C-alpha cells in the first residue's frame, strides 16, 4: 500500500503485455433527488456539516469523520472479483484544505456497521491547493464491500474520487452499449433523462462517452425529435405495439446501428436515471470474465416514493404462477441491507421454483450475441415479455450495488387491464410458445384471481382474467397480427372504473361510512375467521353459490383496499356492499353483491377452463410451432409495418 502523486497509466509486464489502470466506479454525492433526501446513500457524517457541491464533490465544513461505506460509494469488491478480470484495486482521491486521515473499511455478511482495516490508515498533509492521493486497497478475507472513512482536522474539500483496478490490456473488451427505452407519452421523463445522459455521459470524458447510443422508441409518436436527436440520441417513431414491440424495435435498431452494439440496455420510460449507473455498467462489461460474457446485468429498482428503498432487482415465477421478487426488499441507507442485496442467494434447494429467475426490463443489459442466437421478444404487448425472454435465454445473472433506476412501486401502478387480462393471457402464451416457467401452473393462478375478484364483488375484473384465458385459446395465428393494442384498450375500458375520493365520500356517507377519517392502518385491518367459516367462503365463493343468506347480508358494508391482490377474508364475508379505496391514488368505488353477474362470469370461466384442460397439449404444440416465427427479425419488421398501416 502506498500514496503516489502520480501513477503511470500502464506498465509492461514480463510477457510484454501492458498492465492497465482501469476505472471501475466514481464516488458520487449528488445527482438525484434521492441523494438530497437520503445522503446516507452516499456518506455518513458523525458530526459537523457536509455539503455536496456537485455530483462528484463535497465540502466538509469543520473537523469531523465521514464514512463512505454506503450503497453508492462502497466498492462491491466481491462482485468485481467474481465477474471481472480486475486484479489489484485502488482509490484515487483529490482534496484541498486541512490535514486528514484516511482509513480503509469493509463490510461482510455479519456487518451492521463498517469495520476498519488494521494498518490501513494514511495521513494526508494540509494542502491549500488540490492534491491527489492514490491508495492501494488492502483487501481482507470474506469482505463484500470495501470503502474508507476520513477524519479531518478542519474544513476540507473532496472531489473526483474513484476506484480503479489493474488489468491486462488484452482483458479489456470493446463495448458498444445501446440504450433502448420504449415510451408512450411520457415526455417529461424522457426529456429529463436524455438531458442527464447527454450532460453526464455523452459530453463527458468517461470511456463510455464514445461508445454509447440512445434509441428512444416513441410508441406514442408524441416526442419532438428535433429537440432530442443528436449524434448519439435517436428518436424512432413507432406504432403502439406495447413494451414488447418497442423493445423488439430497439433491439433491431441496436443490431443495425454503426458500429453494431455489443450490448443492449433495455429500460422503462417512467424512471429516474442515475448516469453513474451507466458508467459502472460500461466499465463492468469491459472487464467481464469469459464465463460472464453472455450474462444479463439486472439493475435494481429503487422506489420513487421511498427513494432509499430497493424493491427488486431479479424476479422469479412461483410454482403457483405468480411474479415474485427474488430478494427481500431492503433500505439502502442500512448497511446490512446493502450487504444482503449483494450476496443474497435464492434457496433453490428448498424452493425449486426460485430457479425460474428473470431480469425485469426496467434496467436490463443483454448481449447482442444472445439476441442474435435467441431472437426477439414475443408479441405480448405488455407484461411477461421480460420474464419469458430471460427464461428462454437461460443466462447467468449479474447485479451490483449502485446500478439502479428509481421507479414507481407496483402498488402505485396496479392496473387490472395489465394484471388480470394481460398477465392471464401472456403467461400462458409464454409457457406454450417457448416452454418458459415449466414449474408454474398459470391456470391455477387465473382460477385463483377469478375467485378472488368474485369474492370481492369485482365482477368486471374477474371477467378480464377470463377474457385473457379465452384469448389465449384463440391460438397463435390470432396474436401474429397487431391486435394487442385494441384488446388492451378494451380491457382498460372494461375494468372497474374508480372515481376520485371526493366524489366517493358523499356516496359512502349514505351507506353510513365516513371516509374522511380513514387511515391506511384502518384500511388494512382484517377480521378473523374460523376454519369452518373459511371452508364455507371457499366452497360458496363468499356466498355466491349453494347458499341463500341475503337476509343476513342485507345492509352490511365493509371498507377494503382496492388493490387486486388484497384478500381481507374476514372483512368481506357476510356483507352485501364493499367500499373499495385506492388510497395511494386517492380513488375508490362501491360494489354490490350480484349473483346474476357472478353466474355469468363463473360460467364463462368454467367453460374456458374445461376447453384448456381438454385441448392443452394440442394448443401448446400449435404455439410452439410459432416460436421461430414470433422471435425473428423478419416477423417483427412485418408486424411493425402492419401496425403502422
XYZ file of C-alpha atoms in Angstrom:
645
model
C 0.000 0.000 0.000
C 1.230 3.498 -0.714
C 0.430 7.062 -1.634
C 1.540 8.322 -5.003
C 1.320 11.767 -6.514
C 1.004 10.167 -9.954
C 0.731 6.542 -11.041
C 1.697 5.546 -14.588
C -1.295 4.794 -16.809
C 0.191 1.495 -17.899
C 3.270 -0.709 -17.400
C 4.714 -3.574 -19.435
C 4.757 -6.975 -17.727
C 7.103 -9.964 -18.150
C 5.365 -11.147 -21.340
C 5.439 -7.725 -22.985
C 1.711 -7.112 -22.485
C 0.539 -3.885 -20.961
C -0.911 -3.766 -17.454
C -3.509 -1.001 -17.381
C -5.198 1.123 -14.754
C -8.917 0.939 -15.478
C -11.601 2.961 -13.714
C -14.389 0.979 -12.064
C -16.683 3.422 -10.261
C -16.857 7.098 -9.378
C -17.797 8.218 -5.900
C -20.933 10.319 -6.137
C -22.526 12.728 -3.686
C -25.387 14.248 -5.665
C -27.191 13.845 -8.965
C -30.596 12.623 -7.856
C -33.419 13.737 -5.609
C -32.867 10.550 -3.621
C -29.400 11.652 -2.565
C -30.675 15.018 -1.403
C -33.352 13.321 0.706
C -31.128 10.475 1.888
C -27.443 11.467 1.987
C -26.824 8.166 3.833
C -26.999 6.559 0.399
C -23.639 8.257 -0.236
C -21.923 9.072 3.073
C -22.315 9.159 6.853
C -21.055 12.167 8.783
C -20.869 11.611 12.537
C -20.620 15.309 13.280
C -20.008 18.583 11.533
C -21.518 19.684 8.271
C -21.055 18.073 4.850
C -22.387 19.758 1.723
C -22.372 18.240 -1.788
C -21.094 20.936 -4.143
C -21.517 18.875 -7.323
C -22.147 15.273 -8.309
C -18.541 14.321 -7.561
C -17.506 16.835 -4.887
C -18.301 17.612 -1.252
C -17.290 20.327 1.165
C -16.643 19.310 4.767
C -17.176 22.448 6.831
C -15.275 21.554 10.005
C -13.472 18.777 11.847
C -15.471 15.570 11.532
C -15.493 11.934 10.452
C -17.142 10.954 7.176
C -17.719 7.325 6.213
C -18.246 6.158 2.617
C -19.181 2.523 3.280
C -22.531 3.099 1.604
C -24.752 1.855 -1.215
C -23.307 4.160 -3.851
C -19.775 4.740 -2.597
C -18.508 1.410 -1.298
C -16.739 -0.724 -3.887
C -18.601 -4.009 -4.446
C -15.324 -5.827 -4.180
C -16.769 -9.342 -4.179
C -18.724 -8.678 -7.389
C -15.787 -7.051 -9.203
C -13.603 -10.020 -8.288
C -16.320 -12.541 -9.199
C -17.398 -11.075 -12.547
C -14.221 -9.465 -13.915
C -10.534 -9.914 -14.550
C -9.677 -6.954 -12.295
C -6.634 -7.615 -10.131
C -5.255 -5.073 -7.638
C -7.681 -2.308 -6.626
C -7.007 1.349 -5.869
C -8.635 4.563 -4.690
C -7.977 7.910 -6.371
C -8.984 10.942 -4.330
C -8.374 14.682 -4.701
C -8.530 17.011 -1.703
C -7.894 20.596 -0.715
C -7.836 22.000 2.821
C -6.963 20.689 6.246
C -4.994 17.595 7.059
C -6.947 14.377 7.146
C -6.581 10.700 7.916
C -7.960 8.130 5.508
C -8.839 4.752 6.980
C -9.953 1.793 4.841
C -13.136 -0.062 5.842
C -15.020 -3.188 4.872
C -18.329 -4.937 5.446
C -19.272 -8.604 5.304
C -22.471 -10.584 5.771
C -22.410 -10.000 9.549
C -21.969 -6.226 9.321
C -24.384 -3.614 10.581
C -21.605 -1.032 10.912
C -18.366 -0.851 8.908
C -15.172 -2.454 10.221
C -11.793 -0.778 9.847
C -8.770 -2.495 8.317
C -5.790 -2.588 10.645
C -2.699 -0.820 9.379
C -4.503 0.934 6.527
C -4.624 4.468 7.981
C -2.930 7.098 5.838
C -2.223 10.679 6.924
C -2.568 13.349 4.257
C -0.987 16.694 4.979
C -2.772 20.025 4.780
C -2.844 21.386 1.241
C -4.092 24.781 0.141
C -4.089 23.568 -3.457
C -5.725 20.487 -4.919
C -3.635 17.410 -4.145
C -4.031 13.837 -5.283
C -3.694 10.610 -3.330
C -3.520 7.174 -4.935
C -4.047 4.381 -2.436
C -3.900 0.646 -2.980
C -6.770 -1.142 -1.267
C -5.790 -3.671 1.398
C -8.224 -6.498 0.750
C -9.332 -8.808 3.523
C -10.870 -12.260 3.529
C -14.647 -12.519 3.341
C -15.342 -8.863 2.603
C -18.343 -7.945 0.474
C -17.812 -4.192 0.327
C -14.594 -2.197 0.551
C -14.554 1.524 1.282
C -12.983 4.101 3.583
C -13.645 6.879 6.026
C -11.842 10.158 6.539
C -11.227 12.114 9.725
C -10.498 15.784 9.132
C -8.769 18.345 11.321
C -10.798 21.177 9.842
C -12.546 22.239 6.629
C -11.636 20.251 3.525
C -12.983 19.734 0.014
C -13.064 16.361 -1.726
C -13.568 15.858 -5.462
C -13.020 13.423 -8.319
C -12.724 10.307 -6.178
C -12.982 6.938 -7.871
C -11.983 3.296 -7.605
C -9.863 1.667 -10.276
C -8.007 -1.561 -10.841
C -5.041 -3.152 -12.535
C -5.842 -5.332 -15.512
C -4.155 -6.664 -18.597
C -4.665 -4.622 -21.750
C -5.863 -7.734 -23.567
C -8.545 -8.253 -20.932
C -10.369 -5.009 -21.813
C -13.231 -5.885 -24.161
C -14.526 -3.461 -26.784
C -18.045 -2.448 -25.738
C -20.694 -0.572 -27.705
C -23.597 -0.009 -25.358
C -27.007 0.834 -26.824
C -29.800 2.060 -24.581
C -33.278 1.167 -25.853
C -36.151 2.765 -23.997
C -39.763 2.378 -25.084
C -42.089 5.259 -24.293
C -45.752 6.069 -24.635
C -46.487 9.726 -23.903
C -44.042 10.062 -21.017
C -42.361 13.193 -22.362
C -41.309 14.625 -19.004
C -39.380 11.511 -18.003
C -37.735 11.104 -21.407
C -36.641 14.727 -21.777
C -35.207 14.823 -18.258
C -33.351 11.520 -18.609
C -31.909 12.338 -22.031
C -30.669 15.673 -20.675
C -28.906 13.894 -17.801
C -27.344 11.318 -20.107
C -26.220 13.963 -22.602
C -24.544 16.085 -19.934
C -23.045 13.376 -17.728
C -22.194 10.658 -20.250
C -22.221 11.714 -23.885
C -20.475 15.060 -23.227
C -18.213 13.657 -20.503
C -14.631 12.431 -20.625
C -15.664 8.971 -19.412
C -14.676 5.990 -21.546
C -18.342 5.254 -22.264
C -18.865 8.625 -23.985
C -17.744 7.448 -27.442
C -19.362 4.019 -27.169
C -22.944 4.792 -26.184
C -26.102 5.356 -28.230
C -29.623 6.086 -27.036
C -32.568 4.685 -29.031
C -35.910 6.149 -27.934
C -38.764 4.064 -29.325
C -41.675 6.502 -29.374
C -44.814 4.336 -29.365
C -46.950 7.401 -28.735
C -45.363 9.384 -31.586
C -45.576 12.436 -29.369
C -41.926 13.396 -28.881
C -40.325 16.354 -30.630
C -37.394 14.529 -32.184
C -35.781 17.776 -33.320
C -35.215 18.671 -29.666
C -33.805 15.278 -28.726
C -31.959 13.826 -31.722
C -28.184 14.160 -31.713
C -25.198 12.181 -32.916
C -25.789 9.717 -30.061
C -29.527 10.032 -29.453
C -32.146 8.881 -31.963
C -35.915 9.053 -31.642
C -37.727 6.326 -33.597
C -41.466 6.979 -34.139
C -43.203 3.616 -33.721
C -46.754 2.242 -33.772
C -48.179 1.479 -30.342
C -47.116 -2.144 -30.091
C -46.521 -2.050 -26.350
C -43.342 -2.743 -24.454
C -42.530 -5.975 -26.257
C -42.910 -4.337 -29.662
C -40.978 -1.264 -28.613
C -38.111 -3.260 -27.174
C -38.081 -5.524 -30.232
C -37.672 -2.371 -32.359
C -34.927 -1.166 -30.003
C -33.068 -4.463 -30.351
C -33.310 -4.262 -34.158
C -32.020 -0.669 -34.199
C -29.139 -1.649 -31.892
C -28.153 -4.526 -34.167
C -28.304 -2.305 -37.243
C -26.534 0.792 -35.855
C -22.974 1.565 -36.916
C -20.951 0.348 -35.130
C -23.206 -2.514 -34.108
C -23.971 -2.661 -30.407
C -22.310 -5.355 -28.346
C -24.912 -4.939 -25.592
C -28.453 -3.578 -25.429
C -29.698 -1.943 -22.247
C -33.491 -2.170 -22.071
C -35.028 0.448 -19.768
C -38.525 1.618 -18.865
C -39.505 5.150 -19.767
C -41.123 6.129 -16.446
C -37.936 6.017 -14.385
C -35.425 8.468 -12.999
C -31.911 7.570 -14.056
C -28.518 7.956 -12.432
C -25.799 8.483 -15.072
C -23.183 6.831 -12.864
C -25.138 3.559 -13.173
C -24.482 3.597 -16.921
C -20.798 4.371 -16.371
C -20.427 1.454 -13.969
C -22.358 -0.772 -16.357
C -19.998 0.048 -19.227
C -16.893 -0.444 -17.076
C -18.184 -3.768 -15.792
C -18.938 -5.043 -19.297
C -15.445 -4.022 -20.409
C -13.740 -6.348 -17.931
C -16.008 -9.407 -17.802
C -14.532 -12.852 -17.415
C -15.332 -15.240 -20.230
C -17.825 -17.140 -18.062
C -19.932 -13.959 -17.706
C -19.584 -12.729 -21.292
C -23.239 -13.561 -22.062
C -24.697 -12.871 -18.635
C -27.602 -10.451 -18.213
C -26.989 -7.456 -15.950
C -30.038 -6.533 -13.876
C -30.207 -3.056 -12.384
C -32.078 -2.558 -9.137
C -35.498 -0.949 -8.931
C -35.460 1.784 -6.307
C -38.746 3.286 -5.151
C -39.702 6.768 -6.287
C -41.984 7.028 -3.248
C -39.323 5.861 -0.775
C -36.079 6.635 -2.607
C -33.858 4.713 -0.182
C -35.892 1.514 -0.673
C -34.724 -1.130 -3.123
C -37.798 -3.095 -4.081
C -36.404 -5.583 -6.604
C -33.641 -6.482 -8.996
C -34.163 -10.097 -10.043
C -37.539 -11.837 -10.014
C -38.862 -15.360 -10.438
C -42.044 -17.192 -11.403
C -43.522 -19.116 -8.486
C -44.893 -22.629 -8.837
C -48.375 -21.159 -8.402
C -47.877 -18.905 -11.417
C -47.163 -15.508 -9.868
C -44.366 -12.980 -10.333
C -42.223 -12.543 -7.228
C -39.098 -10.561 -6.286
C -36.175 -12.892 -5.706
C -34.654 -10.870 -2.857
C -36.283 -9.341 0.194
C -36.769 -5.590 -0.203
C -34.161 -3.519 1.616
C -33.402 0.023 2.707
C -30.156 1.119 1.125
C -29.473 3.505 3.992
C -28.962 0.428 6.208
C -25.520 -1.109 5.762
C -26.723 -4.624 6.484
C -29.428 -4.330 3.807
C -26.795 -3.025 1.393
C -24.632 -6.085 2.063
C -27.555 -8.515 1.826
C -28.531 -7.035 -1.533
C -25.094 -8.026 -2.828
C -24.928 -11.586 -1.538
C -28.485 -12.889 -1.208
C -28.897 -16.291 -2.854
C -32.223 -17.870 -3.741
C -32.969 -21.040 -1.758
C -33.265 -23.147 -4.919
C -32.588 -26.335 -2.962
C -35.589 -25.665 -0.747
C -37.858 -23.953 -3.260
C -37.261 -25.340 -6.730
C -39.295 -22.622 -8.445
C -36.857 -19.882 -7.363
C -34.641 -21.197 -10.166
C -37.173 -19.684 -12.627
C -35.403 -16.340 -12.489
C -35.672 -13.361 -14.783
C -34.404 -9.800 -15.065
C -37.001 -7.051 -15.452
C -36.695 -4.608 -18.289
C -36.763 -1.523 -16.084
C -32.932 -1.855 -16.431
C -31.572 -4.966 -18.078
C -28.417 -5.378 -20.183
C -28.461 -8.157 -22.793
C -25.517 -9.101 -25.040
C -26.363 -8.774 -28.733
C -24.787 -12.200 -29.283
C -27.664 -13.594 -27.218
C -30.247 -11.634 -29.235
C -28.797 -12.963 -32.484
C -28.927 -16.516 -31.162
C -32.247 -16.485 -29.258
C -34.217 -13.935 -31.265
C -36.505 -11.082 -30.286
C -39.343 -10.875 -27.713
C -42.741 -12.496 -28.223
C -45.556 -10.157 -29.417
C -47.148 -9.820 -25.970
C -47.673 -6.025 -25.870
C -47.050 -5.619 -22.106
C -46.294 -7.950 -19.183
C -44.383 -11.238 -19.174
C -42.167 -10.255 -22.129
C -39.085 -9.707 -19.961
C -39.657 -12.805 -17.829
C -40.237 -15.024 -20.859
C -37.128 -13.692 -22.614
C -34.814 -14.413 -19.682
C -36.303 -17.855 -19.131
C -35.899 -18.605 -22.818
C -32.248 -17.478 -22.883
C -31.282 -19.084 -19.541
C -28.375 -16.682 -18.887
C -26.302 -16.153 -15.812
C -27.365 -13.002 -13.985
C -25.303 -10.168 -12.589
C -26.322 -7.343 -10.292
C -24.326 -4.757 -8.383
C -24.943 -2.051 -5.812
C -25.168 1.401 -7.350
C -26.532 0.198 -10.701
C -30.201 1.145 -10.499
C -33.115 3.350 -11.530
C -35.949 4.869 -9.499
C -39.376 3.573 -10.430
C -42.908 3.823 -9.054
C -43.665 0.969 -6.683
C -46.112 -1.505 -8.198
C -48.691 -0.707 -5.518
C -48.989 2.745 -7.105
C -49.329 1.279 -10.599
C -51.902 -1.503 -10.213
C -53.850 -1.908 -13.436
C -56.436 -4.642 -13.857
C -56.055 -4.412 -17.634
C -52.450 -5.474 -17.099
C -52.616 -7.713 -14.045
C -55.804 -9.559 -14.963
C -56.118 -9.557 -18.756
C -52.512 -9.230 -19.980
C -50.952 -11.477 -17.344
C -53.564 -14.229 -17.723
C -53.101 -14.331 -21.477
C -49.361 -13.708 -21.730
C -48.084 -16.135 -19.109
C -49.854 -18.955 -20.942
C -48.591 -17.773 -24.332
C -45.038 -17.625 -22.956
C -45.177 -21.088 -21.480
C -46.808 -22.611 -24.546
C -44.533 -20.945 -27.108
C -41.064 -21.256 -25.585
C -41.561 -23.526 -22.591
C -40.985 -20.676 -20.123
C -41.540 -21.382 -16.426
C -42.262 -25.123 -16.722
C -42.709 -25.387 -12.939
C -45.542 -22.842 -12.882
C -49.263 -23.587 -13.055
C -50.667 -20.455 -14.679
C -54.188 -21.859 -14.952
C -54.171 -22.261 -11.172
C -53.309 -18.566 -10.805
C -56.041 -17.490 -13.240
C -58.600 -19.502 -11.289
C -57.367 -18.003 -8.019
C -57.654 -14.473 -9.404
C -61.145 -15.071 -10.780
C -62.324 -16.486 -7.452
C -60.637 -13.667 -5.517
C -62.297 -10.930 -7.566
C -65.674 -12.660 -7.398
C -65.402 -12.939 -3.602
C -64.841 -9.180 -3.551
C -67.789 -8.486 -5.909
C -65.356 -7.253 -8.575
C -67.118 -8.917 -11.485
C -65.609 -6.640 -14.132
C -62.044 -7.574 -13.331
C -62.782 -11.246 -12.802
C -64.168 -11.152 -16.345
C -60.882 -9.660 -17.585
C -58.940 -12.670 -16.294
C -61.430 -14.950 -18.047
C -61.046 -12.920 -21.232
C -57.272 -13.389 -21.060
C -57.744 -17.164 -20.923
C -60.278 -17.078 -23.751
C -57.944 -15.040 -25.954
C -55.094 -17.478 -25.296
C -57.371 -20.245 -26.564
C -57.749 -18.384 -29.882
C -54.289 -19.680 -30.785
C -51.050 -18.176 -32.134
C -52.335 -17.092 -35.540
C -54.566 -14.541 -33.836
C -51.702 -12.798 -31.979
C -49.438 -12.908 -35.044
C -51.227 -9.740 -36.133
C -51.292 -6.393 -34.264
C -54.478 -6.979 -32.268
C -52.820 -6.396 -28.905
C -53.349 -2.638 -28.681
C -57.090 -2.817 -29.319
C -57.515 -5.689 -26.824
C -55.551 -3.811 -24.168
C -57.554 -0.630 -24.727
C -60.766 -2.649 -24.489
C -59.546 -4.188 -21.221
C -58.924 -0.692 -19.867
C -62.487 0.265 -20.715
C -63.898 -2.912 -19.202
C -62.032 -2.789 -15.884
C -63.640 -1.342 -12.773
C -63.714 2.443 -13.068
C -62.670 4.148 -9.841
C -63.797 7.672 -9.061
C -61.985 10.444 -7.142
C -62.272 10.071 -3.395
C -64.017 13.467 -3.178
C -66.899 12.032 -5.189
C -66.923 8.788 -3.236
C -67.146 10.370 0.241
C -70.803 11.510 -0.016
C -71.852 8.186 -1.552
C -70.179 6.348 1.332
C -71.905 8.601 3.871
C -75.259 7.464 2.505
C -74.181 3.952 3.481
C -73.156 5.110 6.954
C -69.402 5.176 6.314
C -67.237 8.271 6.883
C -64.200 8.009 4.630
C -62.771 11.347 5.779
C -61.349 9.623 8.881
C -59.940 6.609 7.019
C -56.273 5.737 7.511
C -54.200 3.109 5.768
C -53.923 1.180 9.025
C -57.724 1.047 9.334
C -57.993 0.041 5.696
C -55.542 -2.803 6.172
C -57.236 -4.270 9.220
C -58.928 -7.598 8.604
C -61.264 -9.848 10.543
C -60.778 -13.319 11.959
C -62.406 -16.451 10.535
C -62.800 -19.912 11.923
C -61.728 -22.871 9.811
C -65.350 -23.732 9.194
C -66.063 -20.182 8.015
C -63.014 -20.260 5.732
C -64.195 -23.545 4.208
C -67.676 -22.108 3.664
C -66.258 -18.986 1.980
C -64.147 -21.154 -0.311
C -66.957 -23.516 -1.190
C -69.562 -20.796 -1.781
C -67.154 -18.203 -3.223
C -68.180 -15.841 -0.438
C -71.856 -16.719 -0.561
C -72.386 -16.601 -4.326
C -73.489 -20.250 -4.670
C -75.061 -23.111 -2.702
C -76.472 -20.760 -0.014
C -79.157 -18.120 0.330
C -78.005 -15.703 3.028
C -79.189 -12.409 1.538
C -81.206 -11.572 4.666
C -78.101 -11.938 6.803
C -76.056 -9.727 4.499
C -78.713 -7.057 3.945
C -77.322 -3.575 4.640
C -73.894 -4.744 5.832
C -70.964 -2.733 4.479
C -67.179 -3.147 4.665
C -64.334 -0.881 3.570
C -61.311 -2.575 1.980
C -58.220 -1.800 -0.076
C -58.938 -1.668 -3.822
C -55.675 -3.417 -4.750
C -56.359 -6.586 -6.707
C -54.045 -8.830 -4.691
C -55.621 -7.972 -1.317
C -57.874 -10.596 0.336
C -59.295 -9.314 3.641
C -61.297 -12.514 4.070
C -62.741 -11.768 7.483
C -63.972 -8.308 6.473
C -65.763 -9.231 3.255
C -67.768 -12.255 4.429
C -71.438 -11.730 5.274
C -71.632 -8.257 3.659
C -73.560 -7.211 0.575
C -71.702 -3.956 -0.135
C -67.984 -3.196 -0.354
C -66.449 0.258 -0.472
C -63.011 -0.127 -2.064
C -60.384 2.575 -1.666
C -57.179 3.057 -3.637
C -55.503 5.272 -1.057
C -52.196 5.955 -2.918
C -54.110 7.261 -5.944
C -56.983 8.826 -3.939
C -59.745 6.920 -5.738
C -62.372 4.324 -4.947
C -65.642 2.604 -5.847
C -68.711 0.941 -4.349
C -69.500 -2.693 -5.176
C -72.681 -4.631 -4.514
C -73.132 -8.380 -4.431
C -74.698 -9.524 -7.717
C -75.351 -13.263 -8.008
C -76.577 -12.950 -11.574
C -73.313 -11.331 -12.642
C -71.376 -13.933 -10.677
C -73.109 -16.764 -12.529
C -72.338 -15.162 -15.882
C -68.600 -14.728 -15.164
C -68.190 -18.065 -13.398
C -69.881 -19.953 -16.238
C -67.560 -18.316 -18.767
C -64.524 -19.266 -16.708
C -65.581 -22.859 -16.215
C -66.209 -23.242 -19.948
C -62.791 -21.817 -20.850
C -61.075 -23.853 -18.117
C -62.581 -27.086 -19.443
C -61.524 -26.245 -23.001
C -57.975 -25.517 -21.817
C -57.663 -28.813 -19.956
C -59.213 -30.798 -22.795
C -57.013 -29.300 -25.540
C -53.864 -28.186 -23.668
C -51.383 -30.436 -25.490
C -52.746 -29.501 -28.909
C -52.787 -25.762 -28.154
C -49.268 -25.784 -26.661
C -47.946 -27.649 -29.700
C -49.519 -25.092 -32.019
C -47.986 -22.169 -30.114
C -44.579 -23.877 -30.003
C -44.639 -24.190 -33.795
C -44.676 -20.371 -33.977
C -41.629 -19.868 -31.769
C -39.126 -19.234 -34.570
C -41.616 -17.048 -36.417
C -42.503 -14.801 -33.469
C -38.883 -14.237 -32.468
C -37.468 -13.436 -35.911
C -36.463 -10.017 -37.205
C -38.452 -10.590 -40.406
C -41.631 -11.234 -38.402
C -41.168 -8.116 -36.312
C -40.457 -5.849 -39.259
C -43.634 -7.063 -40.955
C -45.584 -6.786 -37.679
C -44.425 -3.189 -37.162
C -45.274 -2.345 -40.769
C -48.758 -3.843 -40.420
C -49.314 -1.973 -37.145
C -48.390 1.310 -38.854
C -50.968 0.923 -41.599
